[in-house]
Coordinates of C-alpha atoms in Angstrom, one line a residue:
X1 CA 0.0 0.0 0.0
X2 CA 1.3 3.5 -0.8
X3 CA 2.5 5.7 1.9
X4 CA 0.5 8.9 1.3
X5 CA 2.7 10.9 3.6
X6 CA 5.3 10.9 0.8
X7 CA 2.9 11.7 -2.0
X8 CA 2.3 15.2 -3.4
X9 CA -1.5 15.4 -4.0
X10 CA -1.4 18.8 -5.8
X11 CA -2.3 18.4 -9.4
X12 CA 1.2 19.2 -10.7
X13 CA 2.6 16.9 -8.0
X14 CA 0.5 13.9 -9.2
X15 CA 1.3 14.6 -12.8
X16 CA 4.9 14.4 -11.9
X17 CA 4.4 11.1 -9.9
X18 CA 2.5 9.5 -12.8
X19 CA 5.2 10.6 -15.4
X20 CA 7.9 9.1 -13.2
X21 CA 6.0 5.9 -12.8
X22 CA 5.9 6.2 -9.0
X23 CA 2.5 4.6 -8.8
X24 CA -0.7 4.1 -10.9
X25 CA -4.0 6.0 -10.4
X26 CA -5.5 2.6 -9.3
X27 CA -2.9 2.3 -6.6
X28 CA -3.6 5.9 -5.4
X29 CA -7.4 5.2 -5.3
X30 CA -6.8 2.2 -3.2
X31 CA -4.6 4.1 -0.9
X32 CA -7.0 6.9 -0.5
X33 CA -9.9 4.6 0.3
X34 CA -7.8 2.9 2.9
X35 CA -7.0 6.1 4.5
X36 CA -10.7 7.1 4.5
X37 CA -11.5 3.8 6.2
X38 CA -9.0 4.6 8.9
X39 CA -10.3 8.1 9.9
X40 CA -13.1 6.9 12.2
X41 CA -16.6 8.4 12.5
X42 CA -16.1 11.9 11.0
X43 CA -19.1 12.1 8.6
X44 CA -17.2 13.5 5.7
X45 CA -19.1 11.4 3.1
X46 CA -22.7 10.8 2.4
X47 CA -21.8 8.3 -0.3
X48 CA -18.2 7.1 -0.8
X49 CA -17.6 5.2 -4.0
X50 CA -16.2 1.7 -4.0
X51 CA -13.2 0.7 -6.0
X52 CA -15.6 -1.3 -8.2
X53 CA -17.7 2.0 -8.8
X54 CA -14.4 4.0 -9.6
X55 CA -13.2 1.2 -12.0
X56 CA -15.1 2.8 -15.0
X57 CA -13.2 6.1 -14.5
X58 CA -9.8 4.3 -14.2
X59 CA -10.6 2.4 -17.4
X60 CA -11.4 5.7 -19.2
X61 CA -8.2 7.4 -18.3
X62 CA -6.2 4.3 -19.2
X63 CA -7.8 4.3 -22.7
X64 CA -6.8 8.0 -23.2
X65 CA -3.4 8.4 -21.7
X66 CA -1.8 11.0 -19.5
X67 CA -0.7 13.3 -22.3
X68 CA -4.3 14.1 -23.5
X69 CA -5.9 14.6 -20.1
X70 CA -5.0 17.6 -18.0
X71 CA -6.5 16.1 -14.8
X72 CA -5.3 12.6 -15.4
X73 CA -5.7 10.5 -12.4
X74 CA -6.5 13.5 -10.0
X75 CA -9.0 12.4 -7.3
X76 CA -11.8 14.8 -6.4
X77 CA -14.8 15.0 -4.2
X78 CA -18.3 16.2 -5.0
X79 CA -20.7 18.1 -2.7
X80 CA -23.9 16.0 -2.4
X81 CA -26.1 18.6 -4.1
X82 CA -24.2 18.2 -7.4
X83 CA -25.1 15.1 -9.6
X84 CA -22.9 12.3 -10.2
X85 CA -24.5 9.7 -12.6
X86 CA -25.9 6.5 -10.9
X87 CA -25.0 7.8 -7.4
X88 CA -27.7 9.3 -5.2
X89 CA -28.1 13.0 -4.7
X90 CA -29.5 13.8 -1.3
X91 CA -28.7 17.5 -0.5
X92 CA -28.3 16.2 3.0
X93 CA -32.1 15.2 3.1
X94 CA -33.0 11.5 2.9
X95 CA -36.6 12.2 1.9
X96 CA -35.3 14.3 -1.1
X97 CA -32.9 11.6 -2.3
X98 CA -32.9 10.7 -6.1
X99 CA -30.5 9.0 -8.4
X100 CA -29.6 10.9 -11.5
X101 CA -29.0 9.3 -14.9
X102 CA -26.4 11.9 -15.9
X103 CA -23.6 13.9 -14.4
X104 CA -23.9 17.6 -13.7
X105 CA -22.2 19.5 -16.5
X106 CA -19.3 20.5 -14.3
X107 CA -18.7 17.0 -13.1
X108 CA -18.9 15.6 -16.7
X109 CA -16.2 18.1 -17.8
X110 CA -13.8 17.2 -15.0
X111 CA -14.3 13.5 -15.5
X112 CA -13.6 14.0 -19.3
X113 CA -10.4 15.7 -18.3
X114 CA -9.3 12.7 -16.4
X115 CA -10.3 13.5 -12.8
X116 CA -11.5 10.6 -10.7
X117 CA -14.7 11.1 -8.4
X118 CA -14.2 9.5 -5.0
X119 CA -17.6 10.2 -3.6
X120 CA -20.4 12.7 -2.5
X121 CA -19.7 14.7 0.5
X122 CA -21.7 15.8 3.6
X123 CA -23.2 19.3 3.7
X124 CA -25.5 21.6 5.6
X125 CA -29.0 20.5 4.5
X126 CA -30.1 22.2 1.2
X127 CA -26.9 24.1 1.2
X128 CA -28.4 26.3 4.0
X129 CA -25.7 27.2 6.5
X130 CA -22.1 28.3 7.0
X131 CA -21.4 26.0 9.9
X132 CA -21.2 22.4 8.8
X133 CA -23.4 21.1 11.7
X134 CA -26.8 21.0 9.9
X135 CA -26.9 17.5 8.5
X136 CA -28.7 14.3 9.4
X137 CA -25.5 12.5 8.8
X138 CA -23.9 14.5 11.7
X139 CA -21.7 17.5 12.1
X140 CA -18.7 17.3 9.8
X141 CA -15.8 18.1 12.1
X142 CA -12.9 20.4 11.3
X143 CA -9.8 18.7 9.8
X144 CA -7.5 20.6 12.2
X145 CA -9.6 20.5 15.4
X146 CA -12.6 18.3 15.9
X147 CA -14.2 20.5 18.5
X148 CA -14.4 23.6 16.1
X149 CA -17.0 23.8 13.3
X150 CA -15.8 22.9 9.7
X151 CA -17.7 25.6 8.1
X152 CA -20.5 25.0 5.7
X153 CA -22.5 24.3 3.8
X154 CA -19.7 22.6 1.8
X155 CA -18.3 21.0 4.9
X156 CA -17.4 17.6 3.7
X157 CA -15.9 18.8 0.4
X158 CA -13.4 21.0 2.3
X159 CA -12.6 18.4 5.0
X160 CA -11.9 15.8 2.4
X161 CA -9.2 17.9 0.7
X162 CA -7.8 19.1 4.0
X163 CA -7.4 15.5 5.2
X164 CA -5.7 14.4 2.0
X165 CA -8.6 12.2 0.7
X166 CA -8.8 14.2 -2.6
X167 CA -6.7 16.7 -4.4
X168 CA -9.6 19.1 -5.0
X169 CA -13.3 19.2 -4.5
X170 CA -16.5 20.9 -5.7
X171 CA -18.8 22.8 -3.4
X172 CA -21.5 25.4 -4.0
X173 CA -21.4 28.9 -2.8
X174 CA -24.5 31.1 -2.5
X175 CA -23.6 33.1 0.7
X176 CA -20.1 31.9 1.5
X177 CA -20.2 28.1 1.5
X178 CA -17.2 27.8 -0.8
X179 CA -15.0 30.2 1.3
X180 CA -15.8 29.8 5.0
X181 CA -15.0 26.1 5.1
X182 CA -11.7 26.8 3.0
X183 CA -10.7 29.3 5.7
X184 CA -11.4 27.1 8.7
X185 CA -9.6 24.1 7.1
X186 CA -6.6 25.9 5.8
X187 CA -7.4 25.6 2.0
X188 CA -7.9 27.7 -1.0
X189 CA -11.6 28.4 -1.9
X190 CA -12.5 29.8 -5.2
X191 CA -16.0 31.2 -5.7
X192 CA -15.8 31.9 -9.5
X193 CA -18.0 34.7 -11.2
X194 CA -21.5 33.7 -11.3
X195 CA -22.3 31.5 -14.3
X196 CA -18.9 30.6 -15.4
X197 CA -19.3 26.9 -14.0
X198 CA -22.5 25.6 -15.1
X199 CA -25.1 24.8 -12.4
X200 CA -27.0 22.3 -14.6
X201 CA -27.3 19.2 -12.5
X202 CA -27.0 21.1 -9.2
X203 CA -29.8 21.3 -6.6
X204 CA -30.4 25.0 -6.3
X205 CA -30.3 27.0 -3.0
X206 CA -31.0 30.4 -4.6
X207 CA -30.9 29.6 -8.3
X208 CA -30.2 33.2 -9.4
X209 CA -27.2 33.4 -7.1
X210 CA -25.7 29.9 -6.9
X211 CA -22.2 29.2 -7.9
X212 CA -20.2 25.9 -8.1
X213 CA -17.1 26.5 -6.1
X214 CA -13.6 24.9 -5.9
X215 CA -11.6 23.8 -2.9
X216 CA -7.9 23.2 -3.6
X217 CA -4.6 22.8 -2.0
X218 CA -3.1 25.9 -3.7
X219 CA -4.0 28.7 -6.1
X220 CA -2.3 26.9 -9.1
X221 CA -4.7 23.9 -8.5
X222 CA -7.7 26.1 -8.2
X223 CA -6.7 27.8 -11.4
X224 CA -6.3 24.6 -13.4
X225 CA -9.7 23.2 -12.3
X226 CA -11.3 26.5 -13.2
X227 CA -9.8 26.3 -16.7
X228 CA -11.2 22.8 -17.2
X229 CA -14.6 23.5 -15.7
X230 CA -15.4 26.8 -17.2
X231 CA -17.7 26.5 -20.1
X232 CA -20.8 28.2 -21.4
X233 CA -23.8 25.7 -21.0
X234 CA -27.0 26.1 -22.9
X235 CA -28.7 23.8 -20.4
X236 CA -28.1 26.4 -17.6
X237 CA -30.0 29.6 -18.3
X238 CA -27.8 31.5 -15.9
X239 CA -24.6 30.3 -17.6
X240 CA -22.3 33.0 -19.2
X241 CA -19.1 32.9 -21.3
X242 CA -15.8 33.8 -19.6
X243 CA -14.2 37.0 -20.8
X244 CA -10.7 35.9 -20.0
X245 CA -8.2 33.5 -21.4
X246 CA -6.0 30.9 -19.6
X247 CA -4.0 33.4 -17.6
X248 CA -2.5 35.6 -16.3
X249 CA -1.7 34.0 -12.9
X250 CA 1.2 33.3 -10.6
X251 CA 3.7 35.9 -9.4
X252 CA 4.1 38.9 -11.8
X253 CA 7.6 39.5 -12.8
X254 CA 7.1 43.1 -13.3
X255 CA 6.3 43.3 -9.5
X256 CA 3.8 46.1 -10.2
X257 CA 2.4 47.2 -6.8
X258 CA -1.4 46.8 -6.7
X259 CA -3.7 49.1 -4.8
X260 CA -5.5 46.8 -2.4
X261 CA -8.6 47.9 -0.3
X262 CA -9.3 46.7 3.2
X263 CA -12.5 47.5 5.2
X264 CA -12.4 50.7 7.2
X265 CA -11.8 50.2 10.9
X266 CA -15.4 51.1 11.7
X267 CA -16.6 48.2 9.5
X268 CA -14.2 45.5 10.6
X269 CA -16.0 43.0 12.9
X270 CA -14.7 40.0 14.7
X271 CA -17.5 39.4 17.2
X272 CA -15.2 39.6 20.3
X273 CA -12.3 37.6 18.9
X274 CA -9.2 39.7 19.6
X275 CA -7.2 36.8 18.1
X276 CA -8.9 37.0 14.7
X277 CA -8.5 40.7 14.7
X278 CA -4.8 40.3 15.5
X279 CA -4.3 37.7 12.7
X280 CA -5.9 40.0 10.1
X281 CA -4.0 43.1 11.1
X282 CA -0.7 41.1 11.2
X283 CA -1.4 39.8 7.7
X284 CA -2.1 43.3 6.3
X285 CA 1.0 44.8 8.0
X286 CA 3.5 42.1 7.5
X287 CA 2.4 40.4 4.2
X288 CA 0.0 42.3 2.1
X289 CA 1.7 45.7 2.5
X290 CA 5.2 44.4 1.4
X291 CA 4.2 44.1 -2.2
X292 CA 1.1 46.3 -2.5
X293 CA -0.3 49.7 -1.4
X294 CA -3.0 49.2 1.2
X295 CA -5.9 51.7 1.5
X296 CA -9.0 51.7 3.6
X297 CA -12.3 51.6 1.8
X298 CA -15.9 52.5 2.8
X299 CA -17.3 49.0 3.4
X300 CA -20.9 50.2 4.3
X301 CA -22.5 49.4 0.9
X302 CA -21.1 45.9 1.0
X303 CA -22.5 45.2 4.5
X304 CA -25.9 46.7 3.7
X305 CA -26.2 44.5 0.6
X306 CA -25.3 41.5 2.7
X307 CA -28.3 42.0 5.0
X308 CA -30.7 41.6 2.0
X309 CA -29.8 38.0 1.5
X310 CA -31.5 36.5 4.5
X311 CA -33.5 39.6 5.6
X312 CA -35.0 40.2 2.2
X313 CA -37.0 38.3 -0.3
X314 CA -34.1 36.1 -1.7
X315 CA -35.0 33.5 0.9
X316 CA -38.1 32.9 -1.2
X317 CA -35.8 31.3 -3.8
X318 CA -34.7 28.7 -1.2
X319 CA -38.4 28.0 -0.5
X320 CA -39.0 27.6 -4.2
X321 CA -36.1 25.2 -4.6
X322 CA -37.7 22.8 -1.9
X323 CA -41.4 23.7 -2.1
X324 CA -42.8 20.4 -2.9
X325 CA -41.0 18.7 0.0
X326 CA -41.4 21.5 2.6
X327 CA -45.2 21.9 1.8
X328 CA -45.9 18.1 1.9
X329 CA -43.5 16.9 4.5
X330 CA -42.0 19.7 6.5
X331 CA -40.8 17.2 9.1
X332 CA -38.3 15.9 6.6
X333 CA -36.2 19.0 7.0
X334 CA -34.0 19.7 10.1
X335 CA -36.0 22.1 12.3
X336 CA -33.5 25.0 11.8
X337 CA -33.6 24.5 8.0
X338 CA -37.4 24.4 8.1
X339 CA -37.4 27.6 10.1
X340 CA -35.1 29.5 7.6
X341 CA -36.6 28.1 4.3
X342 CA -40.1 28.2 5.6
X343 CA -39.8 32.0 5.9
X344 CA -39.5 32.1 2.2
X345 CA -43.4 31.7 2.0
X346 CA -44.2 35.1 3.1
X347 CA -42.4 37.8 0.9
X348 CA -44.6 39.5 -1.7
X349 CA -43.8 40.4 -5.3
X350 CA -43.7 44.0 -4.2
X351 CA -41.0 43.1 -1.6
X352 CA -38.9 41.4 -4.2
X353 CA -39.0 44.6 -6.4
X354 CA -38.3 46.9 -3.6
X355 CA -35.3 44.7 -2.6
X356 CA -34.0 44.8 -6.3
X357 CA -34.2 48.6 -6.3
X358 CA -32.3 48.8 -2.9
X359 CA -29.7 46.2 -4.2
X360 CA -29.1 48.2 -7.4
X361 CA -28.4 51.3 -5.5
X362 CA -26.0 49.5 -3.2
X363 CA -24.2 47.9 -6.1
X364 CA -23.6 51.3 -7.7
X365 CA -22.0 52.5 -4.5
X366 CA -20.0 49.3 -4.0
X367 CA -18.8 49.4 -7.7
X368 CA -17.6 52.9 -7.1
X369 CA -15.4 51.6 -4.3
X370 CA -13.9 48.8 -6.5
X371 CA -13.3 51.4 -9.3
X372 CA -10.4 52.8 -7.2
X373 CA -8.7 49.5 -6.3
X374 CA -7.3 46.4 -7.9
X375 CA -9.0 44.1 -5.3
X376 CA -10.5 44.3 -1.8
X377 CA -9.3 41.9 0.9
X378 CA -11.3 41.1 4.0
X379 CA -11.2 38.3 6.7
X380 CA -13.0 35.3 5.3
X381 CA -14.8 34.7 8.6
X382 CA -14.7 36.9 11.7
X383 CA -13.9 34.1 14.1
X384 CA -14.0 30.3 14.7
X385 CA -16.8 28.8 16.9
X386 CA -17.0 25.5 18.6
X387 CA -19.6 23.0 17.5
X388 CA -21.2 23.3 20.9
X389 CA -21.4 27.1 20.6
X390 CA -23.2 26.9 17.3
X391 CA -25.6 24.2 18.4
X392 CA -26.6 26.4 21.4
X393 CA -27.3 29.4 19.2
X394 CA -27.5 28.1 15.6
X395 CA -29.0 31.1 13.7
X396 CA -27.3 34.0 15.2
X397 CA -23.8 32.5 15.0
X398 CA -24.3 31.2 11.5
X399 CA -25.3 34.8 10.5
X400 CA -22.0 36.1 12.0
X401 CA -20.0 33.7 9.9
X402 CA -21.4 35.3 6.8
X403 CA -20.5 38.8 7.8
X404 CA -17.9 39.1 5.0
X405 CA -19.3 36.7 2.5
X406 CA -23.1 37.2 2.1
X407 CA -22.9 40.2 -0.3
X408 CA -20.6 38.6 -2.9
X409 CA -23.2 37.0 -5.2
X410 CA -25.8 39.6 -4.7
X411 CA -23.4 42.2 -6.1
X412 CA -22.0 39.8 -8.8
X413 CA -18.5 39.6 -7.7
X414 CA -15.7 37.0 -8.1
X415 CA -14.0 36.0 -4.8
X416 CA -11.0 33.8 -3.8
X417 CA -10.3 32.7 -0.1
X418 CA -6.7 31.8 0.8
X419 CA -5.2 30.7 4.1
X420 CA -2.9 33.1 5.9
X421 CA -2.5 31.8 9.4
X422 CA -3.9 29.7 12.3
X423 CA -5.8 30.4 15.4
X424 CA -4.3 29.1 18.7
X425 CA -6.7 26.2 18.6
X426 CA -5.1 25.0 15.3
X427 CA -7.8 25.8 12.9
X428 CA -7.1 27.9 9.8
X429 CA -7.6 31.7 9.4
X430 CA -8.0 33.1 5.9
X431 CA -8.7 36.2 3.9
X432 CA -10.8 36.7 0.8
X433 CA -9.9 38.8 -2.2
X434 CA -12.8 40.1 -4.4
X435 CA -13.5 42.2 -7.4
X436 CA -15.9 42.5 -10.3
X437 CA -17.2 39.4 -12.1
X438 CA -14.7 38.2 -14.8
X439 CA -11.8 39.4 -12.7
X440 CA -11.1 35.7 -11.5
X441 CA -7.7 35.5 -13.1
X442 CA -6.4 38.7 -11.6
X443 CA -7.5 37.6 -8.2
X444 CA -5.7 34.2 -8.7
X445 CA -2.5 36.1 -9.7
X446 CA -2.6 38.4 -6.6
X447 CA -3.4 35.4 -4.4
X448 CA -0.6 33.3 -5.9
X449 CA 2.0 36.0 -5.1
X450 CA 0.6 36.2 -1.5
X451 CA 0.7 32.3 -1.1
X452 CA 4.2 32.1 -2.4
X453 CA 5.4 34.7 0.2
X454 CA 3.5 32.9 2.9
X455 CA 4.4 29.3 2.2
X456 CA 1.7 27.9 4.4
X457 CA 1.4 24.1 4.0
X458 CA -2.1 23.3 2.8
X459 CA -4.8 21.5 4.7
X460 CA -3.5 19.5 7.6
X461 CA 0.0 19.7 6.3
X462 CA -0.2 16.1 5.2
X463 CA 2.0 16.9 2.2
X464 CA 5.7 17.9 2.7
X465 CA 5.5 20.0 -0.4
X466 CA 5.3 23.9 -0.6
X467 CA 2.5 26.0 -2.0
X468 CA 3.1 25.6 -5.6
X469 CA 3.6 21.8 -5.4
X470 CA 7.4 21.8 -5.4
X471 CA 9.8 20.6 -2.7
X472 CA 11.6 23.2 -0.6
X473 CA 15.0 21.4 -1.1
X474 CA 16.4 24.2 -3.3
X475 CA 16.9 27.7 -1.8
X476 CA 14.7 30.5 -3.3
X477 CA 17.6 32.1 -4.9
X478 CA 18.4 29.0 -7.1
X479 CA 17.7 29.6 -10.8
X480 CA 17.4 27.3 -13.9
X481 CA 18.2 28.6 -17.4
X482 CA 15.6 27.5 -20.0
X483 CA 16.1 27.7 -23.7
X484 CA 13.0 28.7 -25.6
X485 CA 12.5 28.7 -29.4
X486 CA 8.9 29.7 -30.2
X487 CA 5.8 31.1 -28.6
X488 CA 7.6 31.6 -25.3
X489 CA 10.0 34.1 -26.9
X490 CA 9.9 37.6 -25.6
X491 CA 6.8 39.4 -26.8
X492 CA 5.1 36.3 -28.2
X493 CA 1.8 34.7 -27.0
X494 CA 3.1 32.4 -24.3
X495 CA 6.0 34.5 -22.9
X496 CA 3.7 35.5 -19.9
X497 CA 4.0 31.9 -18.6
X498 CA 7.7 32.7 -17.9
X499 CA 7.3 36.2 -16.8
X500 CA 4.6 35.6 -14.3
X501 CA 6.8 33.0 -12.6
X502 CA 9.5 35.6 -12.1
X503 CA 11.6 34.6 -15.1
X504 CA 14.4 37.0 -16.2
X505 CA 15.7 37.4 -19.8
X506 CA 19.3 36.3 -20.2
X507 CA 20.3 36.3 -23.9
X508 CA 19.3 36.0 -27.4
X509 CA 21.5 33.4 -29.1
X510 CA 21.4 30.3 -31.5
X511 CA 21.7 26.6 -31.2
X512 CA 24.7 24.7 -32.5
X513 CA 24.3 23.7 -36.2
X514 CA 22.8 20.4 -35.4
X515 CA 19.1 21.4 -35.2
X516 CA 15.9 21.5 -37.4
X517 CA 12.8 23.6 -36.7
X518 CA 9.2 22.7 -37.5
X519 CA 5.9 24.4 -37.2
X520 CA 3.3 22.0 -35.6
X521 CA -0.2 21.8 -36.9
X522 CA -3.0 23.2 -34.8
X523 CA -3.2 26.3 -32.5
X524 CA -3.6 29.1 -31.7
X525 CA -1.1 29.8 -30.5
X526 CA 1.2 28.4 -33.3
X527 CA 3.9 26.1 -31.8
X528 CA 7.3 25.1 -32.9
X529 CA 9.2 21.9 -32.6
X530 CA 13.0 21.9 -32.2
X531 CA 14.7 18.6 -33.3
X532 CA 18.3 17.6 -32.9
X533 CA 19.8 16.1 -36.1
X534 CA 23.4 15.3 -36.5
X535 CA 23.1 15.6 -40.3
X536 CA 21.6 19.1 -40.1
X537 CA 23.6 22.2 -40.8
X538 CA 21.3 25.0 -39.5
X539 CA 21.5 27.1 -36.3
X540 CA 18.2 28.0 -34.9
X541 CA 17.6 31.4 -33.1
X542 CA 16.6 30.9 -29.4
X543 CA 16.4 32.9 -26.1
X544 CA 17.6 31.9 -22.7
X545 CA 15.4 32.8 -19.8
X546 CA 16.4 32.3 -16.1
X547 CA 13.5 30.8 -14.1
X548 CA 13.3 30.4 -10.3
X549 CA 13.9 26.8 -9.5
X550 CA 10.8 26.5 -7.4
X551 CA 8.7 27.5 -10.5
X552 CA 10.2 25.1 -12.9
X553 CA 7.7 22.2 -12.1
X554 CA 4.6 24.2 -12.7
X555 CA 6.1 25.5 -16.0
X556 CA 7.0 22.0 -17.2
X557 CA 3.5 20.8 -16.2
X558 CA 1.9 23.1 -18.7
X559 CA 3.9 21.9 -21.7
X560 CA 1.6 19.8 -24.0
X561 CA 2.8 16.8 -25.9
X562 CA 4.7 16.2 -28.1
X563 CA 6.8 19.0 -26.7
X564 CA 8.9 18.5 -23.6
X565 CA 12.0 19.7 -21.8
X566 CA 15.4 18.2 -22.7
X567 CA 19.0 19.3 -23.2
X568 CA 19.7 21.7 -26.0
X569 CA 23.2 22.6 -27.3
X570 CA 23.9 26.3 -27.9
X571 CA 26.3 27.8 -30.3
X572 CA 28.9 28.3 -27.6
X573 CA 28.9 24.6 -26.6
X574 CA 26.8 24.9 -23.5
X575 CA 24.0 22.3 -23.0
X576 CA 21.0 23.9 -21.2
X577 CA 17.5 22.7 -20.5
X578 CA 15.1 23.8 -23.3
X579 CA 12.2 22.9 -25.5
X580 CA 12.5 19.8 -27.7
X581 CA 10.0 17.6 -29.6
X582 CA 9.5 13.8 -29.9
X583 CA 9.8 12.5 -33.5
X584 CA 6.4 11.0 -33.3
X585 CA 4.9 14.5 -32.9
X586 CA 6.1 15.7 -36.2
X587 CA 3.3 14.1 -38.3
X588 CA 1.8 17.0 -40.3
X589 CA 4.4 19.5 -39.2
X590 CA 6.1 21.9 -41.6
X591 CA 9.8 22.2 -41.6
X592 CA 11.0 25.9 -41.4
X593 CA 14.7 25.3 -40.6
X594 CA 15.8 27.4 -43.6
X595 CA 14.3 30.5 -42.0
X596 CA 16.6 30.2 -39.0
X597 CA 14.1 30.9 -36.3
X598 CA 10.5 31.2 -35.2
X599 CA 10.4 35.0 -35.4
X600 CA 11.3 34.8 -39.1
X601 CA 8.6 32.2 -39.7
X602 CA 5.9 34.3 -38.0
X603 CA 6.9 37.3 -40.0
X604 CA 6.9 35.3 -43.3
X605 CA 3.5 33.7 -42.4
X606 CA 2.1 37.1 -41.6

């Protein structure tokens, strides 16, 4: 049986393990299931798939191969209000249970990309709650301290990743359910812009506001899952197209200082937790302000908008989603869920319009605040309560947990939670970055820079690997020279992949005379293939870029077949790591060696 303590479960880490032949996806699945069996009675799962049920997914990825699947062999968990074909969906309500014939759109996309579903996770019933204790299956306990709430409603999805039972997971986020559990369990929680991830096949909470969210071990993983999962879906009337490409992200080489807003002191609220206040202030003063200009912003319109979610008519949407069950069999719901959702019977149409008018005015004011900053950063949750405290005062304390999250979908913003520290009781403390919809990639870029500076081990620290999935055996000052010959050249379409990892330009030179250059079919962007040939007599123009050693792994992981990194001989006799191509990948390629380099080919083609 595999020793999971020595396995890097990040996406790039697993890709490297598979390339090296360290183990197979089937062996990993067996080890993860054995670990889940050993964890006792923490109700993380509502339905955990058997190895026999997972066999079909393993057979699929074996038939495709690693080169063609960006999430090849990556295990993931699914919140139990998101459909997985042939597996019951419950939304944590046994009377509501049904077995879907098809996958939710987002699940289908991830499986097609090679990800392996491990099971359906526990949650606050009907996605109503931010605490993780509102389930007939029992309170899902925090991965770092079993006495503290795990956060909800996507509790099991967060705990599964934090405990090392999956590389990433899907949750949903209407009022903060994809961010609060991330914070308390020391994870990244991405709440994408509304509509980027299809909600077809998702049991709605508030259909006009719901988002499928992503829990991940680091920002890079969240970004990769977002890239696979984002797609316009005609089956979802709230779906919309992304206005961004794959990037930018990671650390920005130009080190441009951003203007980052934080709530004004009058608006910051920690509900009596001096420790949470100290953690946030320490992060702002000692991490955020190093690379960015921090300004206080008027947080009033955001807080006023947040009150509309449960004090306004949007709770009627929750009632509408469960109306057949709650009308016919209200006892099927937990008492606290029945109380909250049952209140949705009463708002009138006039109340809905009045609330929309109020929300529009607040959005105008909030948008004016965002116009002056690159992002706003808040605490993700104001404090961490024990399970006992929440059970004694379930509605008031749950409301407090949403102080910094409830407004996000009402105002149509993208948000990203990242871990930045720990409470004395061991559970995580995080912050959330947000800005306008379609700014997801900008938030990921800023967050990656912060994560790289903090270097907090993810989840329970079960992995010995640093934030971006690389070992810390090399000092940060170590560099690796990379030879590039095509789309990664300075000013060309993929050069940002070097720059945003902190790469520095070294020199423009040529290979030795033993190389041939080809233009591969496909694109955009057009891609070259550099091939060593002892009988050749052409030197090919290349550039040398110096890349931080701890960023090399994520850079290599993005190189698609048939390209790879090998040793390239330069005109001065040095052999450096650089782009090469396998012979089998040259089918349909056009040789352009006579032009002497990629820039000449681009100019000639244009």
